PDB file of C-alpha atoms in Angstrom:
ATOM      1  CA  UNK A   1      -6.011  -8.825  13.557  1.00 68.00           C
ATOM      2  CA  UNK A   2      -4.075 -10.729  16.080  1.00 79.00           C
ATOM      3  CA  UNK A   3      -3.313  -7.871  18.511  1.00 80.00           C
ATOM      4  CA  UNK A   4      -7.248  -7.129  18.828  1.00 85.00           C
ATOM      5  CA  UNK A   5      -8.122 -10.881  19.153  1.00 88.00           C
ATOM      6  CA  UNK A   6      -5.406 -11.258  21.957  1.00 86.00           C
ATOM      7  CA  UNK A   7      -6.583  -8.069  23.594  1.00 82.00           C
ATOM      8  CA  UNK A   8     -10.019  -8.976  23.626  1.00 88.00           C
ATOM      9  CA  UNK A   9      -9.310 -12.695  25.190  1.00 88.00           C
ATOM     10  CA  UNK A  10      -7.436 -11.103  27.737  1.00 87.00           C
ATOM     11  CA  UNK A  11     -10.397  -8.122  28.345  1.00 86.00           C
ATOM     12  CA  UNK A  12     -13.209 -10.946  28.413  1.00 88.00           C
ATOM     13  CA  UNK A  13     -10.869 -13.102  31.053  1.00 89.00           C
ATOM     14  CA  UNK A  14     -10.423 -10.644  33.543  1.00 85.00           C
ATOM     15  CA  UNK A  15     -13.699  -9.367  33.313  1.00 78.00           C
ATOM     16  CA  UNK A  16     -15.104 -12.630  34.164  1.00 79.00           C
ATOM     17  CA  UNK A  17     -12.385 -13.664  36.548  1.00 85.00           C
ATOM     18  CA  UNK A  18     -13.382 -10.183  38.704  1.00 79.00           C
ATOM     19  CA  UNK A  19     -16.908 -11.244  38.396  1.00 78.00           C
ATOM     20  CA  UNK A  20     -16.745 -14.596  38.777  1.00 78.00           C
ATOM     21  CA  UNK A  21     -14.409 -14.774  42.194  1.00 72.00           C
ATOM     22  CA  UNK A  22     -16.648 -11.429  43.837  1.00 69.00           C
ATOM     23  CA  UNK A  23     -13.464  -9.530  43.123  1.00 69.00           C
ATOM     24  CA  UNK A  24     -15.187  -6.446  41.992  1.00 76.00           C
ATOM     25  CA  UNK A  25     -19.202  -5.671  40.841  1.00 79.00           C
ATOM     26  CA  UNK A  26     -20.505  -6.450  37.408  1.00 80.00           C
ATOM     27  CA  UNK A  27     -19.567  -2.661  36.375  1.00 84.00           C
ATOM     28  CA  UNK A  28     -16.001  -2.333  37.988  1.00 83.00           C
ATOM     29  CA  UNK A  29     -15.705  -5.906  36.335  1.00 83.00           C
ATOM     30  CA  UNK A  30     -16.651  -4.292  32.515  1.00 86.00           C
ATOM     31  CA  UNK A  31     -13.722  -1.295  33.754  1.00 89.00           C
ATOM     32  CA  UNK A  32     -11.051  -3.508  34.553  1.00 83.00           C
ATOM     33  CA  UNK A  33     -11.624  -5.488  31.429  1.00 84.00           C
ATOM     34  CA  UNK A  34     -11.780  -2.605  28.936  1.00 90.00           C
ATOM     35  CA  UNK A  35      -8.644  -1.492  30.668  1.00 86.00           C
ATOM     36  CA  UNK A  36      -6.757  -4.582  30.741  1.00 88.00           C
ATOM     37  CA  UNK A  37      -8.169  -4.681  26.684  1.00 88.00           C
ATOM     38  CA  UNK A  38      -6.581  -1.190  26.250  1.00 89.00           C
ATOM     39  CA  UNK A  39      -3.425  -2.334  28.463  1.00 91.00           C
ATOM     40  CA  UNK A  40      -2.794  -5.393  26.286  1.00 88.00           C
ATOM     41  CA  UNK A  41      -3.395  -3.303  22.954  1.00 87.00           C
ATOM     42  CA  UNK A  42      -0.838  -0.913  23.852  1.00 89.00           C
ATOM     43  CA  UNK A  43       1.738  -3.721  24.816  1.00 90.00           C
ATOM     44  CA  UNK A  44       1.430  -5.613  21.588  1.00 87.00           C
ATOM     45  CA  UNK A  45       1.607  -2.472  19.477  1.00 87.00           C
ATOM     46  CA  UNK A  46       4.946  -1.187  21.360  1.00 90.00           C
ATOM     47  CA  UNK A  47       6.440  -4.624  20.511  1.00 91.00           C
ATOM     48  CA  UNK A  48       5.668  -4.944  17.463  1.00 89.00           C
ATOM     49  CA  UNK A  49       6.295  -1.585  16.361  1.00 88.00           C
ATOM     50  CA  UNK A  50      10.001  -1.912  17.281  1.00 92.00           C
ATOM     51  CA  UNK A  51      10.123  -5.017  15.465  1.00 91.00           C
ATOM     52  CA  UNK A  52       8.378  -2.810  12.170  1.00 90.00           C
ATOM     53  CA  UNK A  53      11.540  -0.016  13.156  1.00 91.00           C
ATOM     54  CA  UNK A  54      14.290  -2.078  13.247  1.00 92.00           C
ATOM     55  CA  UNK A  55      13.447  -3.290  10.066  1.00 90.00           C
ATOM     56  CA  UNK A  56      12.531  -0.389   8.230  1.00 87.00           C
ATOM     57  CA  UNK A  57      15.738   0.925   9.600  1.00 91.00           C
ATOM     58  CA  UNK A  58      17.574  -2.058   7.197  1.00 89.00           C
ATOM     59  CA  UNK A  59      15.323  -1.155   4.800  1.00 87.00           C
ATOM     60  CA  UNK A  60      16.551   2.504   4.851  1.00 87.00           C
ATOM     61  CA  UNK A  61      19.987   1.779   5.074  1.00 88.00           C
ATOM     62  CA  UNK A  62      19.602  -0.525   1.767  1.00 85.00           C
ATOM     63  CA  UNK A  63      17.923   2.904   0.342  1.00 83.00           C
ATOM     64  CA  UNK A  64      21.023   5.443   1.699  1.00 86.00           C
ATOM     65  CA  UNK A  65      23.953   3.444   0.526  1.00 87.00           C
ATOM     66  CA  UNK A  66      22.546   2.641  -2.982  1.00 80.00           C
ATOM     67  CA  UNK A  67      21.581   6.650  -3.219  1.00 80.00           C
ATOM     68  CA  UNK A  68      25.207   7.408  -2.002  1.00 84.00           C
ATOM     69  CA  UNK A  69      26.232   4.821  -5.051  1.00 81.00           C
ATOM     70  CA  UNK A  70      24.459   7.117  -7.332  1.00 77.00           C
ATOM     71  CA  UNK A  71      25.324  10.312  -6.229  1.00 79.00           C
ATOM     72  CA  UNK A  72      29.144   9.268  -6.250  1.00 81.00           C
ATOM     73  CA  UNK A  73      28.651   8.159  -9.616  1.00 72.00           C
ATOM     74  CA  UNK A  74      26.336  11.497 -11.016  1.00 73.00           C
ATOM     75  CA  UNK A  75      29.046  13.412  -9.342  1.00 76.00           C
ATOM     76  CA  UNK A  76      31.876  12.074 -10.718  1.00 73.00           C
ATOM     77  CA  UNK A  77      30.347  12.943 -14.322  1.00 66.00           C
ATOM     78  CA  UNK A  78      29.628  16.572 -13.508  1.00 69.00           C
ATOM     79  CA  UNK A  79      32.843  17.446 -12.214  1.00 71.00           C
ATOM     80  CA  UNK A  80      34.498  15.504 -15.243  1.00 69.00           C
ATOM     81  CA  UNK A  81      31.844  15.187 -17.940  1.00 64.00           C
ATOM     82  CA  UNK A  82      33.958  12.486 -19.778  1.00 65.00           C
ATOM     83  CA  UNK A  83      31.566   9.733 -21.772  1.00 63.00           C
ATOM     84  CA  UNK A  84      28.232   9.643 -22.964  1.00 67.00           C
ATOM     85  CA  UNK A  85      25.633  11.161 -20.837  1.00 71.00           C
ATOM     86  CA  UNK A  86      23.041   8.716 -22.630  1.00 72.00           C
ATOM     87  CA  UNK A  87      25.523   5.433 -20.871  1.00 75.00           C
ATOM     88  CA  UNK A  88      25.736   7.587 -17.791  1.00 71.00           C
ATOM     89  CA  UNK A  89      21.443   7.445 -17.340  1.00 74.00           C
ATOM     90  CA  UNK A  90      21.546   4.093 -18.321  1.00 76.00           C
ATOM     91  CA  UNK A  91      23.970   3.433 -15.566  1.00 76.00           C
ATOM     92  CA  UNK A  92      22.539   4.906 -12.728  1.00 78.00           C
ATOM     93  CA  UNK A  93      18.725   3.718 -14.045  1.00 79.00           C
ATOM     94  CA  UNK A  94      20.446   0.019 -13.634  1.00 83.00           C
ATOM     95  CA  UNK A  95      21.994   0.888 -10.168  1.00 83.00           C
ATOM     96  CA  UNK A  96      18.864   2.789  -9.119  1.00 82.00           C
ATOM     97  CA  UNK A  97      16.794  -0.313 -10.431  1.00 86.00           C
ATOM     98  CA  UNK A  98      19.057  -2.867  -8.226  1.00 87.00           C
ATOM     99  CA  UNK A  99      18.576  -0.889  -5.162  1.00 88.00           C
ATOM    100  CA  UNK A 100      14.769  -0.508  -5.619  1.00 88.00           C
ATOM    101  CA  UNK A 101      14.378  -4.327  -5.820  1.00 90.00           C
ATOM    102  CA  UNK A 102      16.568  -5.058  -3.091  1.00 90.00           C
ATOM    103  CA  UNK A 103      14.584  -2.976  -1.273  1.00 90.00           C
ATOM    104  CA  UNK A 104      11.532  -4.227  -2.463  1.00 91.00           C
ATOM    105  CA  UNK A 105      12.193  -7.813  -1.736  1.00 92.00           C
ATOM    106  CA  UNK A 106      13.111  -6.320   2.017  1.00 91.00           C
ATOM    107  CA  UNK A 107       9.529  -5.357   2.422  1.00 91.00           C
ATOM    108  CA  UNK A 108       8.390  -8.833   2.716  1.00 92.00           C
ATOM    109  CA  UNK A 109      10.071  -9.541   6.358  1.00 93.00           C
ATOM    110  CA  UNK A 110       7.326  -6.454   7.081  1.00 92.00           C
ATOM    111  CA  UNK A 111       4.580  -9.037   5.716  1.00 90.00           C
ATOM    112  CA  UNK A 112       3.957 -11.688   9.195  1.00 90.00           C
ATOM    113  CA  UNK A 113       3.089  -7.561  10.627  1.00 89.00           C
ATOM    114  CA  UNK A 114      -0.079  -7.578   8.879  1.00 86.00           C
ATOM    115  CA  UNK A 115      -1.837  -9.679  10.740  1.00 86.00           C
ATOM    116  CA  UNK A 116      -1.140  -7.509  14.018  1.00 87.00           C
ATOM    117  CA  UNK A 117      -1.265  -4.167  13.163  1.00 83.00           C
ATOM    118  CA  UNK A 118      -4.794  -2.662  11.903  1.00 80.00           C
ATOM    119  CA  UNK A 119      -3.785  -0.739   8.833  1.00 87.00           C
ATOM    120  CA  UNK A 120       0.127  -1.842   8.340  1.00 89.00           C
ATOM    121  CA  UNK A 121      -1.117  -3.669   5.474  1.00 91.00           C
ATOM    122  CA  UNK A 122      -2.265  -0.618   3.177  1.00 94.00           C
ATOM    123  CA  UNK A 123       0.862   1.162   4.610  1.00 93.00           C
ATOM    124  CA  UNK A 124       3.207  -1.650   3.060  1.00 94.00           C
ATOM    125  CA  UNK A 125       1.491  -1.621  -0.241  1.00 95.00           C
ATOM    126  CA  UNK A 126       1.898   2.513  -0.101  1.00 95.00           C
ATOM    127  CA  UNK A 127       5.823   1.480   0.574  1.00 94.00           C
ATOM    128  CA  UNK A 128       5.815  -0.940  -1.839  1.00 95.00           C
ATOM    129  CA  UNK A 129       3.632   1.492  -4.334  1.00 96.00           C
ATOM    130  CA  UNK A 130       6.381   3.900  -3.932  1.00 95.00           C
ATOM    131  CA  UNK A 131       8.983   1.619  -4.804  1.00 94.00           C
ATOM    132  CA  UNK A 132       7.099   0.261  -8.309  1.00 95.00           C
ATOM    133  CA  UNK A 133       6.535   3.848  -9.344  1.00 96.00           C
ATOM    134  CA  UNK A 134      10.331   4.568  -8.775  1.00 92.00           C
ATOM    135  CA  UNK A 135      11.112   1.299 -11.243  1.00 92.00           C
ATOM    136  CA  UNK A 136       8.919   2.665 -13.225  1.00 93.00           C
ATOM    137  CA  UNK A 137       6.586  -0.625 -12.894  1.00 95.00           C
ATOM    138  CA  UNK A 138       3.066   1.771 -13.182  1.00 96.00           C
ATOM    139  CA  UNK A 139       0.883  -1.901 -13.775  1.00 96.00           C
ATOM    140  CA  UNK A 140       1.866  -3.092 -10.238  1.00 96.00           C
ATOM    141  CA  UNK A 141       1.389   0.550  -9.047  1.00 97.00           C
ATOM    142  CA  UNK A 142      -2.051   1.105 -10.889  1.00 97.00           C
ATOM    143  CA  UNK A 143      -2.563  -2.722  -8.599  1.00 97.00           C
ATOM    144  CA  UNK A 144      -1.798  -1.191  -5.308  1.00 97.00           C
ATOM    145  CA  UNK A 145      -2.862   2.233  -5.576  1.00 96.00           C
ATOM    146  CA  UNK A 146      -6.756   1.116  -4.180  1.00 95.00           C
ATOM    147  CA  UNK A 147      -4.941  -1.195  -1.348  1.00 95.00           C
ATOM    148  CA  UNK A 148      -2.637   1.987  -0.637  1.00 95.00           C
ATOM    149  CA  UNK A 149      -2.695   4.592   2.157  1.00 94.00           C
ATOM    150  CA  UNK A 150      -2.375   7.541   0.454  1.00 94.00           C
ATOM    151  CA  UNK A 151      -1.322  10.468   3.363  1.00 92.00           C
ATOM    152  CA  UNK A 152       1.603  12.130   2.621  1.00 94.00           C
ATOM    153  CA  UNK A 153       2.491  14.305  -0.787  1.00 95.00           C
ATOM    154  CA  UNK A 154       4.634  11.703  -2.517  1.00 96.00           C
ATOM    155  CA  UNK A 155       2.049   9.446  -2.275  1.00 96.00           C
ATOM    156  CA  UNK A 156      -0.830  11.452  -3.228  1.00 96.00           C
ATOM    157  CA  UNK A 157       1.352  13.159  -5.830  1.00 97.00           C
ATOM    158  CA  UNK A 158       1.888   9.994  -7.747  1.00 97.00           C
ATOM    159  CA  UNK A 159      -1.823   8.919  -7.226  1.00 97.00           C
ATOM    160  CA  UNK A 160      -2.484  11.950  -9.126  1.00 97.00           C
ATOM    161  CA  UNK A 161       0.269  11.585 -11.632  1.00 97.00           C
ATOM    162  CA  UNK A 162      -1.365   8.178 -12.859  1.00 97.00           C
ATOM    163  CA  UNK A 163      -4.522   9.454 -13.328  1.00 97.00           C
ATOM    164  CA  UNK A 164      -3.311  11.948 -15.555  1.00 97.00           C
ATOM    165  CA  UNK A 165      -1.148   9.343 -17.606  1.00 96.00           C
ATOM    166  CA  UNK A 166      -3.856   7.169 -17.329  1.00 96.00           C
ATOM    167  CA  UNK A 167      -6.027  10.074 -19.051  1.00 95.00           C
ATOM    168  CA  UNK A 168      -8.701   9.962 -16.110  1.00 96.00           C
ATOM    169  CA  UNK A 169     -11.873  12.119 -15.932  1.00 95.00           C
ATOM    170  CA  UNK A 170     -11.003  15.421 -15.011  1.00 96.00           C
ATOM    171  CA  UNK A 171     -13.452  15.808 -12.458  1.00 96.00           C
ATOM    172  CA  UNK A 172     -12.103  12.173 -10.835  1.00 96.00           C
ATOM    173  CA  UNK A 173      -8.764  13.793 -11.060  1.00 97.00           C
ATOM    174  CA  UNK A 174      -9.731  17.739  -9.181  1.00 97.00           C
ATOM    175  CA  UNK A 175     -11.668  15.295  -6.797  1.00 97.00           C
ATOM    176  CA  UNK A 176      -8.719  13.382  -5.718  1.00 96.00           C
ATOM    177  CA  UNK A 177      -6.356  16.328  -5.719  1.00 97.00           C
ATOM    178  CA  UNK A 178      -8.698  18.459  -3.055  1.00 96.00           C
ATOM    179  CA  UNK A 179      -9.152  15.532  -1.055  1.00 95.00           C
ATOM    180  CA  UNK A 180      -5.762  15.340  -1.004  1.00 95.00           C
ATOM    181  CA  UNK A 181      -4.594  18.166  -0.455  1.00 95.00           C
ATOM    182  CA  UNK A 182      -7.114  18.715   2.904  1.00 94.00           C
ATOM    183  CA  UNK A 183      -4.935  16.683   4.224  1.00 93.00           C
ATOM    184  CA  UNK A 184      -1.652  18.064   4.663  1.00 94.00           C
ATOM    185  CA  UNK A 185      -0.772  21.058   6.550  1.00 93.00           C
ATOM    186  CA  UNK A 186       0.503  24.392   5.674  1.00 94.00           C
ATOM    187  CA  UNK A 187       3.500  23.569   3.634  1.00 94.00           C
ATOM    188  CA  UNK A 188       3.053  20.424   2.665  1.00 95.00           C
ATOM    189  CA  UNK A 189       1.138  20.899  -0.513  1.00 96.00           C
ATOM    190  CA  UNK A 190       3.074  22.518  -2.608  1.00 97.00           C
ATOM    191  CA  UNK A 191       4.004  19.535  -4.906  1.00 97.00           C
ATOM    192  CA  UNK A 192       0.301  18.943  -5.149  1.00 97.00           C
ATOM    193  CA  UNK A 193      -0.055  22.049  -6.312  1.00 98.00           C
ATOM    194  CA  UNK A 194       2.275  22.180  -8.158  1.00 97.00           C
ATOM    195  CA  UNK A 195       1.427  19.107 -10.173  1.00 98.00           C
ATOM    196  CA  UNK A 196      -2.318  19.955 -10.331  1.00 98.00           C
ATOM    197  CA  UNK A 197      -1.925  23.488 -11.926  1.00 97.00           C
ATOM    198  CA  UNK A 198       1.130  21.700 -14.314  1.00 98.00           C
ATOM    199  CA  UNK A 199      -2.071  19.546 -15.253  1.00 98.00           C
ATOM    200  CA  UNK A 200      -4.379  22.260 -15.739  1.00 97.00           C
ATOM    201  CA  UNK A 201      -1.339  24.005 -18.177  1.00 97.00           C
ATOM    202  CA  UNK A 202      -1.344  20.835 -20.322  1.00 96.00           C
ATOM    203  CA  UNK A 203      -4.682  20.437 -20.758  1.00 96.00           C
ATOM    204  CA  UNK A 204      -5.001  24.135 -22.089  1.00 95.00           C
ATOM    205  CA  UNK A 205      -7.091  25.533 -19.131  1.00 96.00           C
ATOM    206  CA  UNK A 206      -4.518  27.817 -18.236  1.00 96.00           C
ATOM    207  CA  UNK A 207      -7.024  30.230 -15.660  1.00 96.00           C
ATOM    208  CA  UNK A 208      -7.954  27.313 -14.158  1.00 97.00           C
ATOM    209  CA  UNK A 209      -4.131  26.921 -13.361  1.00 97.00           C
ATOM    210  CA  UNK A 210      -3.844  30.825 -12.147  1.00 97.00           C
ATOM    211  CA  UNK A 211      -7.149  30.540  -9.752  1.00 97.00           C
ATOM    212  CA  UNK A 212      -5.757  27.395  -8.399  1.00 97.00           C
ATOM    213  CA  UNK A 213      -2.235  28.890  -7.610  1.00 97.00           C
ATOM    214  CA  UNK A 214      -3.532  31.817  -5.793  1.00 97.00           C
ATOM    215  CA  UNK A 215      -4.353  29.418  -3.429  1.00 97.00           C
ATOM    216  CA  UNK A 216      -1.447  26.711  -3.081  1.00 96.00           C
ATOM    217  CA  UNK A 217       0.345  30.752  -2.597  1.00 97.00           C
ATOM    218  CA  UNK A 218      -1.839  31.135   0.634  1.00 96.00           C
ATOM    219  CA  UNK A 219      -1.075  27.318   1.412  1.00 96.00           C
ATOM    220  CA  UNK A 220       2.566  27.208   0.788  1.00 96.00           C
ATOM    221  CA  UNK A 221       5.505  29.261   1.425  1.00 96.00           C
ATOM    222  CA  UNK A 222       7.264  28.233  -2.025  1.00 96.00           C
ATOM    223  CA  UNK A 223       8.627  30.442  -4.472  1.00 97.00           C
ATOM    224  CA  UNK A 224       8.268  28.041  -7.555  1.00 97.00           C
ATOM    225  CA  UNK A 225       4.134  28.110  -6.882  1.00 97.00           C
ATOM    226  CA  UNK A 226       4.903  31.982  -6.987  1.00 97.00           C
ATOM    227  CA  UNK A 227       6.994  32.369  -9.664  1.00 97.00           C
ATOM    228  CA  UNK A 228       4.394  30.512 -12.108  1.00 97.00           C
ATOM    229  CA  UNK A 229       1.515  32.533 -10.628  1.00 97.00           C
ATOM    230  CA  UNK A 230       3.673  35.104 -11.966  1.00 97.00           C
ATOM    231  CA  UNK A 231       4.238  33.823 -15.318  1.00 96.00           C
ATOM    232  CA  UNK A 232       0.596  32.555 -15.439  1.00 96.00           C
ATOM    233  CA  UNK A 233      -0.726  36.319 -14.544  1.00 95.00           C
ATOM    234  CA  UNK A 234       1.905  37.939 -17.571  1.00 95.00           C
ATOM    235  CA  UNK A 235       0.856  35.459 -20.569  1.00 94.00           C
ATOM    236  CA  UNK A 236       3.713  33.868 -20.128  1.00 95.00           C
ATOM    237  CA  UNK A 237       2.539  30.108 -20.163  1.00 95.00           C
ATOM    238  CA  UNK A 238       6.090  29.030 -21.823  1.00 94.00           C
ATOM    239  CA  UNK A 239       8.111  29.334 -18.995  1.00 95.00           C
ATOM    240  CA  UNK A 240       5.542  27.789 -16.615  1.00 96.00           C
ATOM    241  CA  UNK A 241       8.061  25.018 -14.744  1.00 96.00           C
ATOM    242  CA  UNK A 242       8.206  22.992 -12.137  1.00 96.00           C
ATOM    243  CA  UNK A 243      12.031  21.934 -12.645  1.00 94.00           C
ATOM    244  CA  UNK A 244      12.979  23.680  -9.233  1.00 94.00           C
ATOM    245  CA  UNK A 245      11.134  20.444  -7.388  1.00 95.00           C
ATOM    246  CA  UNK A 246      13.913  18.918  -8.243  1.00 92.00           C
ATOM    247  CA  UNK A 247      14.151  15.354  -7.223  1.00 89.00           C
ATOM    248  CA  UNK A 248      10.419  15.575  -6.271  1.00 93.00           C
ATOM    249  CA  UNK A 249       9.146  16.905  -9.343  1.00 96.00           C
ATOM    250  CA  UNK A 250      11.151  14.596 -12.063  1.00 94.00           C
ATOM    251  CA  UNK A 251      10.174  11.646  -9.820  1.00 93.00           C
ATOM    252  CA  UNK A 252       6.873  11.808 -11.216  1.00 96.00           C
ATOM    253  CA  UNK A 253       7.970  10.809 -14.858  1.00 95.00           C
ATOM    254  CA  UNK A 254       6.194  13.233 -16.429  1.00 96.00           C
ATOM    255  CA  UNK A 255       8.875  15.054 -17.492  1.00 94.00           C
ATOM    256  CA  UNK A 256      12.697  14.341 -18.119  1.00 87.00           C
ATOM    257  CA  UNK A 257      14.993  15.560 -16.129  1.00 79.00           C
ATOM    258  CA  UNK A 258      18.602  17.468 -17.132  1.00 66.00           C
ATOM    259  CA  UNK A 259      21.980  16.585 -16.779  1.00 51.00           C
ATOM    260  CA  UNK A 260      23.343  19.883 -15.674  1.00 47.00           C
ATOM    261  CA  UNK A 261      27.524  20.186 -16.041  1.00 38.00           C
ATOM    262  CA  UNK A 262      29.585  21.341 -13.292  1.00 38.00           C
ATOM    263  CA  UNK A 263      32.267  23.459 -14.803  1.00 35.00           C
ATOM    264  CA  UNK A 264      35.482  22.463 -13.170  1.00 35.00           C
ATOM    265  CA  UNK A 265      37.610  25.128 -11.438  1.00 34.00           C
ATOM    266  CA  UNK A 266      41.287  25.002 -12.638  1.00 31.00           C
ATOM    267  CA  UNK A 267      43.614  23.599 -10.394  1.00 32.00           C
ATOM    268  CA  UNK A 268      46.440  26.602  -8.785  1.00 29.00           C
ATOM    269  CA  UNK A 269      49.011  23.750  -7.987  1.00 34.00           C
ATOM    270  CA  UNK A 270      50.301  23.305 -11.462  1.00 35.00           C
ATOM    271  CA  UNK A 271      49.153  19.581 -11.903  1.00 35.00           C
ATOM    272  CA  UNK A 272      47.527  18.708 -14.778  1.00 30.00           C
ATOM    273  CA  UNK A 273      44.194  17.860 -15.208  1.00 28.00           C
TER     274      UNK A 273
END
């Protein structure tokens, strides 16, 4: 890393340039140099990450205006369901596709950071992991997933997602779920949960599902968790769902989402429709 090679050059040059010219003693020397080496660190960090900001704010504002795109165009449908729904998702996949790779190809002005901030690297690939997943491109995300810093739901969410597509071990997939969720903080787990006891429902281990509930309950404040605890606890395994997610859940892929209808209100002016 750059930053730490720079800071150390500059720690090793003042220590011997206090030393050398009887400035200070060998041990105020070592002092000034570790400081100058934290000094220097926390300089090059402060510019670069404003650098990293300013881009990631392009980035973002790629991301916004495509999702404002979409919603214009989802909206539009609902309040006039005109068409087929089928072109509609076909649509919105190729917009959503477009925006993703525009964005995607933005991540590479992050690359030249790499080299001077520890760790930027595996956070780029989670970006970029993120992105894949969203184009539905699981080979490059199965690639980046081990070069990935997997920290906040989404992430670990989809981490978890593939192993279950990828029909993992089940023991390789509760391991990676309670290291991931130990984690996050009250009230961030709840997708995790969510997702892990959706798992457990699939594969037919349905108390497994209920004991682990109980406890994303205590974790999270969400009423979805609670209201399959419920159903879990009555036999009623059917209406197990995870649909009130949303956006989160169905951008997993592991189920499809529905194209709900908004029913028009009639107009009082006397127009016509």
């Amino acid at each position: 890393m750059y930053s730490i090679i720079i800071a150390m050059l500059v720690s090793l040059a003042v220590f011997f340039g206090f030393w050398q010219f009887d400035v200070s003693n060998v041990w105020w020397s070592i002092l000034w140099g570790v400081f100058a080496f934290g000094a220097t660190m926390f300089g090059i960090n402060w510019i670069v990450r404003k650098k990293i900001m300013r881009i990631m704010t392009e980035m973002q504002d790629i991301m916004t205006n495509g999702q404002k795109q979409l919603q214009t165009k989802i909206n539009k449908f609902q309040s006039r369901p005109t068409g087929d729904p089928k072109r509609l998702m076909d649509e919105t996949e190729k917009l959503q596709k477009k925006v993703l790779t525009d964005a995607l190809e933005f991540t590479n002005n992050l690359e030249p950071f790499c080299k001077w901030t520890p760790l930027f690297g595996r956070q780029l690939n989670t970006t970029r992991m993120q992105f894949n997943y969203q184009m539905k491109d699981f080979k490059k995300v199965d690639e980046l997933l081990p070069r990935s810093l997997i920290l906040d739901p989404m992430s670990a969410a989809m981490k978890l997602a593939r192993l279950y597509s990828n029909k993992a071990d089940m023991d390789e997939i509760e391991k990676t779920f309670q290291k991931s969720a130990a984690r996050l903080k009250y009230n961030q787990s709840a997708l995790l949960y969510a997702l892990m006891s959706w798992i457990y429902v699939k594969k037919d281990m349905t108390d497994k599902a209920h004991t682990l509930l109980i406890k994303g309950c205590k974790a999270n404040e969400n009423e979805t968790l609670k209201r399959n605890l419920d159903r879990l606890a009555n036999n009623k395994v059917r209406e197990f769902s995870n649909a009130n997610f949303g956006d989160e859940w169905y951008a997993l892929f592991l189920e499809p989402p529905k194209i709900q209808y908004r029913r028009q209100q009639p107009r009082m002016d006397g127009r016509p429709f």
